[in-house]
């Protein structure tokens, strides 16, 4: 009986696992996942310029379109120009979109359509190695997008360049969190159309409620309680003060929340993918 498209050859995967003598193991190792990251990097490198342009176009349009347009009417927000206020939020939203889209659309293509994961699992890599490599790769692309916007804002005088040592690890941590959460959606998706639900019901509300475009203090009290649970709100709470040269309130709380999202998202995605691929 022919197997369904996109399904790994179970016999071949089982044989490969038996050859390396770790059939029960599916968790990632300390370093084998780096091979998955490197494979994705080498493929991306061929289209790096077009990819970077695509990742930066949307946030730059938001930054300059809304920053200059609304900035003329709004004036200052929280003691700074509106475009400087928006620049920090744009860094956070760019990380969310870049990491999520890479985990969803590109990750789904490699898993289900191109069946790259199947080929990788014929090697001594476990499913955990493959998923971790994908998540770290998505976070790496998010770092490129976030840092590029930070550099542009710094050159134009809307952010402090010396904030990079603080913002960079935050961007990486947020990228891991968003990539892991999006990988859960990838594990459940039957097709590309499924991702529209995540974009519409999760990413768009998060974009509007996390302090990207306006201070959270402007929200009703009930809405502020919701934002306390949003990963993008935690990312913006760390990035904005650093970019504006201000002290960060409760830094370990925000960093810890992002770390929890990253670890929990990865664990759930791995369980769901194990059921989908290795059953």
JSON list of C-alpha atoms in Angstrom, two decimals, residues 114-226:
[
{"chain": "A", "resi": 114, "resn": "UNK", "atom": "CA", "xyz": [9.99, 18.65, 0.61]},
{"chain": "A", "resi": 115, "resn": "UNK", "atom": "CA", "xyz": [10.34, 15.87, 3.23]},
{"chain": "A", "resi": 116, "resn": "UNK", "atom": "CA", "xyz": [13.74, 17.20, 4.24]},
{"chain": "A", "resi": 117, "resn": "UNK", "atom": "CA", "xyz": [13.13, 16.08, 7.80]},
{"chain": "A", "resi": 118, "resn": "UNK", "atom": "CA", "xyz": [12.69, 12.52, 6.60]},
{"chain": "A", "resi": 119, "resn": "UNK", "atom": "CA", "xyz": [16.09, 12.63, 4.93]},
{"chain": "A", "resi": 120, "resn": "UNK", "atom": "CA", "xyz": [17.70, 14.12, 8.04]},
{"chain": "A", "resi": 121, "resn": "UNK", "atom": "CA", "xyz": [16.22, 11.41, 10.23]},
{"chain": "A", "resi": 122, "resn": "UNK", "atom": "CA", "xyz": [17.91, 8.73, 8.11]},
{"chain": "A", "resi": 123, "resn": "UNK", "atom": "CA", "xyz": [21.13, 9.98, 9.70]},
{"chain": "A", "resi": 124, "resn": "UNK", "atom": "CA", "xyz": [22.07, 9.70, 13.40]},
{"chain": "A", "resi": 125, "resn": "UNK", "atom": "CA", "xyz": [19.93, 12.78, 14.11]},
{"chain": "A", "resi": 126, "resn": "UNK", "atom": "CA", "xyz": [16.87, 12.40, 16.33]},
{"chain": "A", "resi": 127, "resn": "UNK", "atom": "CA", "xyz": [13.57, 14.19, 15.85]},
{"chain": "A", "resi": 128, "resn": "UNK", "atom": "CA", "xyz": [14.55, 16.46, 18.74]},
{"chain": "A", "resi": 129, "resn": "UNK", "atom": "CA", "xyz": [17.76, 17.42, 16.93]},
{"chain": "A", "resi": 130, "resn": "UNK", "atom": "CA", "xyz": [15.80, 18.35, 13.82]},
{"chain": "A", "resi": 131, "resn": "UNK", "atom": "CA", "xyz": [13.18, 20.39, 15.68]},
{"chain": "A", "resi": 132, "resn": "UNK", "atom": "CA", "xyz": [15.75, 22.18, 17.84]},
{"chain": "A", "resi": 133, "resn": "UNK", "atom": "CA", "xyz": [17.82, 23.01, 14.77]},
{"chain": "A", "resi": 134, "resn": "UNK", "atom": "CA", "xyz": [14.71, 24.44, 13.08]},
{"chain": "A", "resi": 135, "resn": "UNK", "atom": "CA", "xyz": [13.76, 26.52, 16.13]},
{"chain": "A", "resi": 136, "resn": "UNK", "atom": "CA", "xyz": [17.26, 27.94, 16.58]},
{"chain": "A", "resi": 137, "resn": "UNK", "atom": "CA", "xyz": [17.46, 28.68, 12.86]},
{"chain": "A", "resi": 138, "resn": "UNK", "atom": "CA", "xyz": [14.15, 30.59, 13.00]},
{"chain": "A", "resi": 139, "resn": "UNK", "atom": "CA", "xyz": [15.42, 32.53, 16.01]},
{"chain": "A", "resi": 140, "resn": "UNK", "atom": "CA", "xyz": [18.64, 33.33, 14.12]},
{"chain": "A", "resi": 141, "resn": "UNK", "atom": "CA", "xyz": [16.67, 34.87, 11.27]},
{"chain": "A", "resi": 142, "resn": "UNK", "atom": "CA", "xyz": [14.70, 36.87, 13.82]},
{"chain": "A", "resi": 143, "resn": "UNK", "atom": "CA", "xyz": [17.98, 38.18, 15.26]},
{"chain": "A", "resi": 144, "resn": "UNK", "atom": "CA", "xyz": [19.01, 39.44, 11.81]},
{"chain": "A", "resi": 145, "resn": "UNK", "atom": "CA", "xyz": [15.71, 41.28, 11.37]},
{"chain": "A", "resi": 146, "resn": "UNK", "atom": "CA", "xyz": [15.68, 42.79, 14.84]},
{"chain": "A", "resi": 147, "resn": "UNK", "atom": "CA", "xyz": [19.31, 43.91, 14.81]},
{"chain": "A", "resi": 148, "resn": "UNK", "atom": "CA", "xyz": [18.94, 45.44, 11.33]},
{"chain": "A", "resi": 149, "resn": "UNK", "atom": "CA", "xyz": [16.03, 47.62, 12.51]},
{"chain": "A", "resi": 150, "resn": "UNK", "atom": "CA", "xyz": [17.94, 48.57, 15.66]},
{"chain": "A", "resi": 151, "resn": "UNK", "atom": "CA", "xyz": [20.94, 49.66, 13.57]},
{"chain": "A", "resi": 152, "resn": "UNK", "atom": "CA", "xyz": [18.76, 51.74, 11.23]},
{"chain": "A", "resi": 153, "resn": "UNK", "atom": "CA", "xyz": [17.03, 53.40, 14.17]},
{"chain": "A", "resi": 154, "resn": "UNK", "atom": "CA", "xyz": [20.41, 54.08, 15.80]},
{"chain": "A", "resi": 155, "resn": "UNK", "atom": "CA", "xyz": [21.85, 55.69, 12.66]},
{"chain": "A", "resi": 156, "resn": "UNK", "atom": "CA", "xyz": [18.80, 57.97, 12.44]},
{"chain": "A", "resi": 157, "resn": "UNK", "atom": "CA", "xyz": [19.08, 58.90, 16.12]},
{"chain": "A", "resi": 158, "resn": "UNK", "atom": "CA", "xyz": [15.98, 57.09, 17.35]},
{"chain": "A", "resi": 159, "resn": "UNK", "atom": "CA", "xyz": [17.81, 54.51, 19.48]},
{"chain": "A", "resi": 160, "resn": "UNK", "atom": "CA", "xyz": [21.07, 54.10, 21.37]},
{"chain": "A", "resi": 161, "resn": "UNK", "atom": "CA", "xyz": [23.62, 51.90, 19.62]},
{"chain": "A", "resi": 162, "resn": "UNK", "atom": "CA", "xyz": [25.18, 51.02, 22.99]},
{"chain": "A", "resi": 163, "resn": "UNK", "atom": "CA", "xyz": [21.94, 49.18, 23.82]},
{"chain": "A", "resi": 164, "resn": "UNK", "atom": "CA", "xyz": [22.95, 46.35, 21.46]},
{"chain": "A", "resi": 165, "resn": "UNK", "atom": "CA", "xyz": [24.64, 44.18, 24.16]},
{"chain": "A", "resi": 166, "resn": "UNK", "atom": "CA", "xyz": [21.36, 44.23, 26.12]},
{"chain": "A", "resi": 167, "resn": "UNK", "atom": "CA", "xyz": [18.91, 44.02, 23.21]},
{"chain": "A", "resi": 168, "resn": "UNK", "atom": "CA", "xyz": [20.71, 41.24, 21.33]},
{"chain": "A", "resi": 169, "resn": "UNK", "atom": "CA", "xyz": [20.18, 38.47, 23.93]},
{"chain": "A", "resi": 170, "resn": "UNK", "atom": "CA", "xyz": [16.58, 39.63, 24.38]},
{"chain": "A", "resi": 171, "resn": "UNK", "atom": "CA", "xyz": [15.97, 39.36, 20.64]},
{"chain": "A", "resi": 172, "resn": "UNK", "atom": "CA", "xyz": [17.47, 35.87, 20.60]},
{"chain": "A", "resi": 173, "resn": "UNK", "atom": "CA", "xyz": [15.38, 34.73, 23.57]},
{"chain": "A", "resi": 174, "resn": "UNK", "atom": "CA", "xyz": [12.21, 36.22, 22.09]},
{"chain": "A", "resi": 175, "resn": "UNK", "atom": "CA", "xyz": [13.01, 34.60, 18.75]},
{"chain": "A", "resi": 176, "resn": "UNK", "atom": "CA", "xyz": [13.31, 31.20, 20.43]},
{"chain": "A", "resi": 177, "resn": "UNK", "atom": "CA", "xyz": [9.98, 31.76, 22.20]},
{"chain": "A", "resi": 178, "resn": "UNK", "atom": "CA", "xyz": [8.08, 32.76, 19.05]},
{"chain": "A", "resi": 179, "resn": "UNK", "atom": "CA", "xyz": [9.72, 30.05, 16.95]},
{"chain": "A", "resi": 180, "resn": "UNK", "atom": "CA", "xyz": [8.79, 27.38, 19.50]},
{"chain": "A", "resi": 181, "resn": "UNK", "atom": "CA", "xyz": [5.18, 28.56, 19.75]},
{"chain": "A", "resi": 182, "resn": "UNK", "atom": "CA", "xyz": [4.85, 28.66, 15.97]},
{"chain": "A", "resi": 183, "resn": "UNK", "atom": "CA", "xyz": [6.32, 25.14, 15.74]},
{"chain": "A", "resi": 184, "resn": "UNK", "atom": "CA", "xyz": [3.32, 23.92, 17.76]},
{"chain": "A", "resi": 185, "resn": "UNK", "atom": "CA", "xyz": [1.10, 25.28, 14.99]},
{"chain": "A", "resi": 186, "resn": "UNK", "atom": "CA", "xyz": [3.29, 23.59, 12.39]},
{"chain": "A", "resi": 187, "resn": "UNK", "atom": "CA", "xyz": [2.92, 20.28, 14.19]},
{"chain": "A", "resi": 188, "resn": "UNK", "atom": "CA", "xyz": [-0.88, 20.58, 13.99]},
{"chain": "A", "resi": 189, "resn": "UNK", "atom": "CA", "xyz": [-1.19, 22.08, 10.49]},
{"chain": "A", "resi": 190, "resn": "UNK", "atom": "CA", "xyz": [-2.68, 19.89, 7.74]},
{"chain": "A", "resi": 191, "resn": "UNK", "atom": "CA", "xyz": [-1.85, 22.53, 5.09]},
{"chain": "A", "resi": 192, "resn": "UNK", "atom": "CA", "xyz": [-0.51, 26.07, 4.62]},
{"chain": "A", "resi": 193, "resn": "UNK", "atom": "CA", "xyz": [-4.02, 27.52, 4.98]},
{"chain": "A", "resi": 194, "resn": "UNK", "atom": "CA", "xyz": [-4.06, 26.47, 8.63]},
{"chain": "A", "resi": 195, "resn": "UNK", "atom": "CA", "xyz": [-1.46, 29.14, 9.47]},
{"chain": "A", "resi": 196, "resn": "UNK", "atom": "CA", "xyz": [-3.98, 31.90, 8.75]},
{"chain": "A", "resi": 197, "resn": "UNK", "atom": "CA", "xyz": [-5.77, 30.98, 11.98]},
{"chain": "A", "resi": 198, "resn": "UNK", "atom": "CA", "xyz": [-2.59, 31.53, 14.00]},
{"chain": "A", "resi": 199, "resn": "UNK", "atom": "CA", "xyz": [-1.84, 34.82, 12.23]},
{"chain": "A", "resi": 200, "resn": "UNK", "atom": "CA", "xyz": [-5.37, 36.17, 12.66]},
{"chain": "A", "resi": 201, "resn": "UNK", "atom": "CA", "xyz": [-6.24, 34.87, 16.12]},
{"chain": "A", "resi": 202, "resn": "UNK", "atom": "CA", "xyz": [-2.84, 35.02, 17.85]},
{"chain": "A", "resi": 203, "resn": "UNK", "atom": "CA", "xyz": [-0.25, 37.19, 16.12]},
{"chain": "A", "resi": 204, "resn": "UNK", "atom": "CA", "xyz": [-2.45, 40.13, 15.10]},
{"chain": "A", "resi": 205, "resn": "UNK", "atom": "CA", "xyz": [-4.09, 40.60, 18.55]},
{"chain": "A", "resi": 206, "resn": "UNK", "atom": "CA", "xyz": [-0.65, 40.26, 20.14]},
{"chain": "A", "resi": 207, "resn": "UNK", "atom": "CA", "xyz": [0.71, 42.95, 17.81]},
{"chain": "A", "resi": 208, "resn": "UNK", "atom": "CA", "xyz": [-2.06, 45.35, 18.83]},
{"chain": "A", "resi": 209, "resn": "UNK", "atom": "CA", "xyz": [-2.10, 44.62, 22.56]},
{"chain": "A", "resi": 210, "resn": "UNK", "atom": "CA", "xyz": [1.60, 44.40, 23.45]},
{"chain": "A", "resi": 211, "resn": "UNK", "atom": "CA", "xyz": [2.63, 48.05, 23.50]},
{"chain": "A", "resi": 212, "resn": "UNK", "atom": "CA", "xyz": [4.11, 48.15, 20.00]},
{"chain": "A", "resi": 213, "resn": "UNK", "atom": "CA", "xyz": [2.09, 51.14, 18.78]},
{"chain": "A", "resi": 214, "resn": "UNK", "atom": "CA", "xyz": [0.97, 52.79, 22.03]},
{"chain": "A", "resi": 215, "resn": "UNK", "atom": "CA", "xyz": [1.75, 52.57, 25.76]},
{"chain": "A", "resi": 216, "resn": "UNK", "atom": "CA", "xyz": [0.07, 49.75, 27.66]},
{"chain": "A", "resi": 217, "resn": "UNK", "atom": "CA", "xyz": [-1.14, 52.30, 30.20]},
{"chain": "A", "resi": 218, "resn": "UNK", "atom": "CA", "xyz": [-3.68, 53.46, 27.60]},
{"chain": "A", "resi": 219, "resn": "UNK", "atom": "CA", "xyz": [-5.44, 50.09, 27.70]},
{"chain": "A", "resi": 220, "resn": "UNK", "atom": "CA", "xyz": [-8.36, 49.34, 30.05]},
{"chain": "A", "resi": 221, "resn": "UNK", "atom": "CA", "xyz": [-7.42, 47.50, 33.22]},
{"chain": "A", "resi": 222, "resn": "UNK", "atom": "CA", "xyz": [-8.95, 44.21, 32.01]},
{"chain": "A", "resi": 223, "resn": "UNK", "atom": "CA", "xyz": [-6.95, 44.36, 28.78]},
{"chain": "A", "resi": 224, "resn": "UNK", "atom": "CA", "xyz": [-3.74, 45.08, 30.69]},
{"chain": "A", "resi": 225, "resn": "UNK", "atom": "CA", "xyz": [-4.20, 41.86, 32.64]},
{"chain": "A", "resi": 226, "resn": "UNK", "atom": "CA", "xyz": [-4.31, 40.01, 29.31]}
]
